[in-house]
Short mmCIF file of C-alpha atoms and ligand atoms in Angstrom, two decimals:
data_model
loop_
_atom_site.label_atom_id
_atom_site.label_comp_id
_atom_site.label_asym_id
_atom_site.label_seq_id
_atom_site.Cartn_x
_atom_site.Cartn_y
_atom_site.Cartn_z
CA MET A 120 21.53 7.19 2.40
CA VAL A 121 20.24 5.14 -0.23
CA ASN A 122 18.63 7.53 -3.31
CA TYR A 123 15.99 5.65 -5.30
CA LYS A 124 17.48 6.39 -8.87
CA ASP A 125 20.69 4.35 -7.67
CA LEU A 126 18.31 1.87 -7.09
CA GLY A 127 16.28 2.56 -10.99
CA LEU A 128 13.36 3.99 -9.25
CA VAL A 129 11.52 6.59 -10.86
CA ASN A 130 9.36 9.30 -8.84
CA THR A 131 5.69 10.42 -9.14
CA ARG A 132 6.84 13.66 -11.58
CA GLU A 133 6.55 12.75 -15.57
CA MET A 134 4.14 9.88 -15.71
CA PHE A 135 1.13 11.83 -13.26
CA LYS A 136 2.01 14.90 -15.77
CA ARG A 137 1.71 12.56 -19.01
CA ALA A 138 -1.51 10.71 -16.83
CA VAL A 139 -3.14 14.20 -16.30
CA ALA A 140 -2.97 15.25 -19.89
CA GLY A 141 -3.72 12.13 -21.00
CA GLY A 142 -6.62 11.20 -19.22
CA TYR A 143 -5.80 8.03 -16.90
CA ALA A 144 -4.27 6.91 -14.10
CA ILE A 145 -1.09 4.74 -12.91
CA PRO A 146 -2.13 1.83 -10.83
CA ALA A 147 -0.93 2.21 -7.06
CA PHE A 148 -0.82 -1.73 -5.96
CA ASN A 149 0.11 -2.13 -2.06
CA PHE A 150 2.60 -5.08 -2.04
CA ASN A 151 4.60 -6.76 1.55
CA THR A 152 5.47 -10.40 -0.25
CA MET A 153 7.06 -11.37 -3.08
CA GLU A 154 4.69 -13.31 -5.18
CA GLN A 155 2.59 -9.22 -5.26
CA MET A 156 5.62 -7.65 -5.57
CA GLN A 157 6.23 -10.54 -8.97
CA ALA A 158 2.48 -10.63 -10.57
CA ILE A 159 3.15 -6.82 -10.07
CA VAL A 160 6.05 -6.62 -12.21
CA MET A 161 4.71 -8.86 -14.14
CA ALA A 162 1.60 -7.18 -14.90
CA ALA A 163 3.45 -3.67 -15.59
CA VAL A 164 5.13 -5.08 -18.43
CA GLU A 165 3.13 -7.65 -20.16
CA THR A 166 1.04 -4.13 -20.19
CA LYS A 167 3.65 -1.60 -20.93
CA SER A 168 2.35 0.59 -17.96
CA PRO A 169 4.60 2.59 -15.57
CA VAL A 170 3.13 1.62 -12.20
CA ILE A 171 3.77 2.34 -8.34
CA MET A 172 4.44 0.24 -5.93
CA GLN A 173 3.33 1.00 -2.53
CA VAL A 174 3.80 -0.10 1.39
CA SER A 175 2.29 0.91 4.49
CA LYS A 176 3.68 1.13 7.27
CA GLY A 177 2.06 -1.97 8.76
CA ALA A 178 4.02 -3.19 5.45
CA ARG A 179 7.20 -1.81 6.06
CA ASN A 180 7.33 -3.19 9.61
CA TYR A 181 5.80 -7.29 8.63
CA ALA A 182 8.53 -7.35 5.13
CA ASN A 183 11.42 -5.11 7.39
CA GLY A 184 12.39 -2.18 5.46
CA THR A 185 15.87 -3.09 4.16
CA ILE A 186 14.46 -6.25 2.17
CA LEU A 187 11.66 -4.25 1.14
CA ARG A 188 14.57 -1.45 -1.10
CA TYR A 189 15.65 -4.92 -2.27
CA MET A 190 12.63 -5.85 -3.40
CA ALA A 191 12.37 -2.48 -5.05
CA GLU A 192 15.83 -3.21 -7.12
CA GLY A 193 15.54 -6.66 -7.66
CA ALA A 194 11.56 -4.80 -9.22
CA VAL A 195 13.13 -3.13 -11.44
CA ALA A 196 15.47 -5.66 -12.66
CA TYR A 197 13.27 -7.78 -13.09
CA ALA A 198 11.22 -5.95 -14.86
CA LYS A 199 14.80 -5.32 -17.09
CA GLU A 200 15.06 -9.50 -17.68
CA LEU A 201 11.24 -9.59 -18.88
CA GLY A 202 11.56 -7.40 -21.93
CA CYS A 203 11.09 -3.91 -20.38
CA GLU A 204 13.91 -2.05 -21.05
CA HIS A 205 13.20 1.29 -19.84
CA PRO A 206 10.25 0.46 -16.90
CA GLU A 207 9.16 3.03 -14.84
CA ILE A 208 8.27 1.99 -11.00
CA VAL A 209 7.90 4.30 -8.17
CA LEU A 210 8.44 2.95 -4.48
CA HIS A 211 5.70 5.25 -2.20
CA LEU A 212 5.38 5.31 1.07
CA ASP A 213 1.52 4.50 1.79
CA HIS A 214 -0.17 6.97 4.78
CA GLY A 215 3.72 7.64 5.92
CA ASP A 216 1.68 9.98 9.89
CA SER A 217 5.23 11.11 10.54
CA PHE A 218 7.64 13.06 9.29
CA GLU A 219 10.46 10.60 11.10
CA LEU A 220 9.28 8.27 9.06
CA CYS A 221 9.37 9.56 5.57
CA LYS A 222 12.64 10.49 6.05
CA GLU A 223 13.75 7.12 6.95
CA CYS A 224 11.55 6.21 3.64
CA ILE A 225 13.45 9.13 1.87
CA ASP A 226 16.55 7.63 3.03
CA ASN A 227 16.19 4.26 2.25
CA GLY A 228 15.17 4.14 -1.25
CA PHE A 229 11.52 5.10 -1.76
CA SER A 230 11.05 8.12 -4.74
CA SER A 231 7.69 9.03 -3.36
CA VAL A 232 6.26 9.73 0.01
CA MET A 233 2.82 9.75 1.02
CA ILE A 234 1.99 12.23 4.27
CA ASP A 235 -1.17 11.98 5.91
CA GLY A 236 -1.83 14.39 7.94
CA SER A 237 -5.59 14.20 7.12
CA SER A 238 -7.00 13.37 10.58
CA LEU A 239 -4.90 16.84 12.33
CA PRO A 240 -6.30 20.10 12.44
CA TYR A 241 -6.29 22.06 9.42
CA GLU A 242 -2.92 23.92 10.24
CA GLU A 243 -0.84 21.36 11.38
CA ASN A 244 -1.09 19.17 8.32
CA ILE A 245 0.15 21.74 5.96
CA ALA A 246 2.91 22.45 8.88
CA LEU A 247 3.60 18.77 9.18
CA ALA A 248 3.42 18.24 5.24
CA LYS A 249 5.54 20.55 4.44
CA LYS A 250 8.07 19.73 6.50
CA VAL A 251 8.39 16.75 4.00
CA VAL A 252 8.15 17.93 1.11
CA ASP A 253 10.89 20.28 1.69
CA TYR A 254 13.43 17.18 2.77
CA ALA A 255 12.08 15.75 0.26
CA HIS A 256 12.26 17.77 -2.40
CA GLN A 257 16.32 17.97 -1.28
CA PHE A 258 16.60 14.27 -3.23
CA ASP A 259 13.57 14.84 -5.90
CA VAL A 260 11.65 12.58 -4.01
CA THR A 261 7.69 13.28 -4.81
CA VAL A 262 5.08 13.51 -1.97
CA GLU A 263 1.29 12.69 -1.68
CA ALA A 264 0.05 14.46 0.86
CA GLU A 265 -4.43 14.38 2.00
CA LEU A 266 -6.84 16.84 2.88
CA GLY A 267 -10.46 15.26 4.48
CA VAL A 268 -10.73 11.86 5.47
CA LEU A 269 -11.24 8.49 4.38
CA ALA A 270 -13.59 5.94 6.80
CA GLY A 271 -11.95 2.70 7.17
CA VAL A 272 -9.21 0.61 8.01
CA GLU A 273 -6.31 0.15 6.64
CA ASP A 274 -3.66 -1.15 8.57
CA GLU A 275 -3.04 1.50 11.89
CA VAL A 276 -5.25 3.65 9.54
CA ALA A 277 -8.54 3.96 10.99
CA ALA A 278 -11.69 6.48 10.44
CA ALA A 279 -15.32 5.85 11.56
CA GLU A 280 -16.53 8.02 9.91
CA SER A 281 -15.55 9.97 6.10
CA HIS A 282 -15.16 13.59 5.46
CA TYR A 283 -15.08 15.32 1.90
CA THR A 284 -12.58 17.11 1.04
CA LYS A 285 -13.50 20.69 0.73
CA PRO A 286 -13.12 21.97 -2.24
CA GLU A 287 -12.08 25.77 -0.76
CA GLU A 288 -9.12 24.45 0.85
CA VAL A 289 -7.31 23.06 -1.85
CA ILE A 290 -5.49 26.48 -3.25
CA ASP A 291 -4.06 26.98 -0.66
CA PHE A 292 -3.46 23.29 1.00
CA SER A 293 -1.16 22.31 -2.25
CA THR A 294 0.69 26.21 -2.09
CA ARG A 295 1.54 26.77 0.95
CA THR A 296 2.68 23.33 1.54
CA GLY A 297 4.45 22.42 -2.23
CA CYS A 298 2.72 18.47 -2.33
CA ASP A 299 3.04 16.38 -5.96
CA SER A 300 -0.11 15.00 -5.49
CA LEU A 301 -3.33 15.30 -3.21
CA ALA A 302 -5.20 12.64 -1.95
CA ILE A 303 -9.36 13.62 -1.69
CA SER A 304 -12.42 12.27 -0.34
CA ILE A 305 -14.89 12.16 -2.21
CA GLY A 306 -16.85 9.03 -0.92
CA THR A 307 -14.46 5.88 -1.02
CA SER A 308 -12.83 4.49 1.44
CA HIS A 309 -10.19 1.73 2.88
CA GLY A 310 -10.81 -2.71 3.22
CA ALA A 311 -13.31 -4.73 1.73
CA HIS A 312 -16.23 -3.30 3.54
CA LYS A 313 -16.47 0.38 1.93
CA PHE A 314 -20.53 0.45 2.44
CA THR A 315 -23.37 -1.09 4.66
CA PRO A 316 -26.25 -2.54 3.26
CA GLU A 317 -28.49 -0.15 3.83
CA GLN A 318 -26.46 2.69 2.35
CA CYS A 319 -26.62 1.20 -1.37
CA THR A 320 -29.59 -0.18 -3.62
CA LEU A 321 -30.40 -3.38 -4.92
CA VAL A 322 -30.10 -3.67 -8.99
CA ASN A 323 -31.08 -6.61 -9.96
CA GLY A 324 -30.71 -8.80 -7.24
CA VAL A 325 -26.91 -7.05 -7.04
CA LEU A 326 -26.10 -3.73 -4.49
CA VAL A 327 -24.98 -0.36 -5.66
CA PRO A 328 -23.23 1.72 -3.91
CA PRO A 329 -23.79 5.51 -3.59
CA PRO A 330 -21.75 7.26 -6.67
CA LEU A 331 -18.50 9.11 -5.31
CA ALA A 332 -18.90 12.81 -5.60
CA PHE A 333 -17.87 14.27 -9.16
CA ASP A 334 -19.44 17.64 -8.52
CA ILE A 335 -16.27 18.08 -5.59
CA LEU A 336 -14.13 16.42 -7.48
CA HIS A 337 -14.51 18.54 -10.57
CA GLU A 338 -14.91 21.75 -8.29
CA ILE A 339 -11.13 21.04 -7.01
CA GLU A 340 -9.95 20.06 -10.73
CA LYS A 341 -11.65 24.06 -11.06
CA LYS A 342 -9.52 25.19 -8.44
CA LEU A 343 -6.50 23.87 -8.95
CA PRO A 344 -6.58 22.95 -13.45
CA GLY A 345 -3.56 20.08 -14.10
CA PHE A 346 -2.71 19.04 -10.73
CA PRO A 347 -2.40 15.53 -9.98
CA ILE A 348 -5.64 13.76 -7.93
CA VAL A 349 -5.37 10.32 -5.77
CA LEU A 350 -7.97 8.50 -5.30
CA HIS A 351 -7.21 6.22 -2.36
CA GLY A 352 -9.50 3.15 -1.11
CA SER A 353 -10.24 2.39 -4.54
CA SER A 354 -10.55 -1.60 -4.70
CA SER A 355 -13.82 -2.78 -5.79
CA VAL A 356 -14.34 -6.03 -3.92
CA PRO A 357 -14.98 -7.76 -7.03
CA MET A 358 -18.04 -10.37 -6.22
CA GLU A 359 -16.60 -13.58 -7.65
CA GLU A 360 -12.98 -13.35 -5.48
CA VAL A 361 -15.50 -13.20 -2.70
CA ASN A 362 -18.12 -15.91 -3.65
CA THR A 363 -14.88 -18.09 -4.12
CA ILE A 364 -14.28 -16.83 -0.58
CA ASN A 365 -16.85 -18.03 1.14
CA GLN A 366 -17.40 -20.87 -0.86
CA TYR A 367 -13.75 -22.35 0.25
CA GLY A 368 -14.69 -21.74 3.72
CA GLY A 369 -13.98 -18.04 4.69
CA HIS A 370 -16.34 -16.21 5.95
CA LEU A 371 -16.84 -12.53 3.91
CA GLU A 372 -19.97 -11.10 4.83
CA ALA A 373 -21.21 -7.94 2.86
CA ALA A 374 -18.10 -6.83 1.31
CA ILE A 375 -18.62 -4.25 -0.63
CA GLY A 376 -16.60 -2.04 -2.86
CA ILE A 377 -16.52 0.58 -5.40
CA PRO A 378 -18.02 -0.51 -9.12
CA GLU A 379 -15.51 0.13 -11.87
CA GLU A 380 -17.39 2.27 -13.93
CA GLN A 381 -16.76 4.28 -11.84
CA LEU A 382 -13.29 4.16 -10.91
CA ARG A 383 -12.54 4.23 -15.09
CA GLU A 384 -14.54 7.78 -14.73
CA ALA A 385 -12.56 9.24 -12.27
CA SER A 386 -9.08 8.04 -14.36
CA LYS A 387 -10.22 10.03 -17.43
CA SER A 388 -10.55 13.53 -14.46
CA ALA A 389 -7.05 15.32 -12.27
CA VAL A 390 -7.40 11.62 -10.55
CA CYS A 391 -3.72 9.73 -11.96
CA LYS A 392 -3.33 7.22 -8.87
CA ILE A 393 -5.66 4.89 -8.40
CA ASN A 394 -5.04 3.23 -4.59
CA ILE A 395 -5.78 -0.33 -4.53
CA ASP A 396 -4.80 -2.73 -2.27
CA SER A 397 -7.65 -5.30 -0.99
CA ASP A 398 -8.54 -6.33 -4.62
CA SER A 399 -4.94 -8.29 -3.99
CA ARG A 400 -5.58 -9.67 -1.12
CA LEU A 401 -8.92 -11.15 -2.14
CA ALA A 402 -7.28 -12.10 -5.75
CA MET A 403 -4.56 -14.03 -2.88
CA THR A 404 -6.71 -15.38 -0.54
CA ALA A 405 -9.50 -16.39 -2.90
CA ALA A 406 -6.71 -18.67 -5.42
CA ILE A 407 -5.23 -20.10 -1.89
CA ARG A 408 -7.85 -20.99 -0.07
CA LYS A 409 -9.88 -22.63 -3.51
CA HIS A 410 -6.42 -24.54 -4.28
CA LEU A 411 -6.28 -25.55 -0.64
CA ALA A 412 -10.35 -27.17 -0.50
CA GLU A 413 -9.41 -29.18 -3.92
CA HIS A 414 -5.65 -30.33 -2.80
CA PRO A 415 -5.59 -31.80 0.92
CA GLY A 416 -2.81 -33.05 0.62
CA ASP A 417 -0.49 -29.91 -0.87
CA PHE A 418 1.83 -28.67 1.48
CA ASP A 419 4.85 -26.78 -0.02
CA PRO A 420 4.27 -22.73 -0.58
CA ARG A 421 5.08 -22.79 -4.14
CA GLN A 422 1.43 -24.54 -4.62
CA TYR A 423 -0.69 -22.88 -3.88
CA LEU A 424 1.09 -19.05 -4.18
CA LYS A 425 1.40 -20.03 -7.47
CA PRO A 426 -2.21 -20.11 -8.57
CA ALA A 427 -2.49 -17.74 -6.19
CA ARG A 428 0.36 -14.70 -7.84
CA GLU A 429 -1.60 -15.86 -11.83
CA ASN A 430 -4.76 -14.50 -10.20
CA MET A 431 -3.36 -11.07 -8.67
CA LYS A 432 -1.29 -11.06 -11.99
CA LYS A 433 -4.68 -11.48 -13.60
CA MET A 434 -6.44 -8.57 -11.34
CA TYR A 435 -3.86 -6.46 -11.78
CA ILE A 436 -3.83 -6.50 -15.86
CA HIS A 437 -7.74 -5.90 -15.77
CA LYS A 438 -7.36 -2.96 -13.38
CA ILE A 439 -4.51 -1.31 -15.84
CA VAL A 440 -6.03 -2.13 -19.25
CA ASN A 441 -9.74 -1.95 -18.05
CA VAL A 442 -10.35 0.46 -15.60
CA LEU A 443 -7.59 3.05 -15.21
CA GLY A 444 -6.13 3.15 -18.79
CA SER A 445 -2.26 3.11 -17.92
CA ASP A 446 -1.68 0.44 -20.89
CA GLY A 447 1.27 1.50 -23.69
CA LYS A 448 1.91 4.17 -21.54
CA LEU A 449 5.71 3.89 -20.35
CA ALA A 450 8.03 6.92 -22.31
CA GLN A 451 9.92 4.17 -23.12
CA CYS A 452 8.98 0.47 -23.90
P1 13P B 149 -8.12 -0.13 -1.38
O1 13P B 149 -9.02 -1.43 0.57
O2 13P B 149 -9.65 0.21 -1.75
O3 13P B 149 -8.06 -1.89 -1.55
O4 13P B 149 -7.56 0.98 -0.36
C1 13P B 149 -6.12 0.58 -1.04
C2 13P B 149 -5.99 1.65 -0.13
O5 13P B 149 -6.07 3.28 -0.28
C3 13P B 149 -4.16 1.87 0.22
O6 13P B 149 -3.64 3.51 0.25
#
């Protein structure tokens, strides 16, 4: 058993409490490579922001659970080396799909887990989430559960259609599961193709997607005052990255994300964790494609991974400072 506290990590409890009260959101960035991890830590340190580094089941299979644990421990040490004396770094399992997977992560240094039973019937979702919560809380690990279904594909998680969270269920669900935070569905979805062009309106030559269901979010907030709410599928799919990818040999058609103004608005509410994965993938791919197209003779991975890391770091800093507002929010610097 490896407890996250011995790795210098923290759970989400205190940072969520401060984020809900302060009207900002904590970034939850997915990672599975060293360069992503370095970029996340550099961005968090430069902006003095708490940060959640999260891995999906697929990422864990790709990178190896043991290596991830040491990467997270390394992230804390690296943040200190960069001058941050009291970093607040969470290692979180994204979309855990079974009790066994959550337990394995808790036993191996994760400080937070998500149990995603959202595709199960309501009572089964509750029973599974409660089982994970009962285990996790013995070790002071925090648990995110989900009500409502997001559309889109993320690693092994795929759903064709979304179902908005029903506000009338949230009190019963959070009380009976004892979860620490609740992921809800209000119109975001996973991946870089969140909407079809037909679902969008053309404004000044730009496809604008339908707005998030803020009415549902506000109803949920009223039912659960101060309770931490999580938004998945919150990449904004920046057009400049998509254009760079396409300019240098890629082929991404009709990539559409969530406008940043909407995420900014959500951050001011009880939404205190915002998940971003696709934007990091796009930033990395755009920089690598551009570098290799402009330097066809390069074959040392450092030559193209360095600009990729820089581009991701720039994107993470932008999200923290201009969208989520978590800069300068460490309890102690
Ligand atoms: P994006 O695909 O919008 O980045 O969402 C990531 C996510 O929600 C991870 O759980």
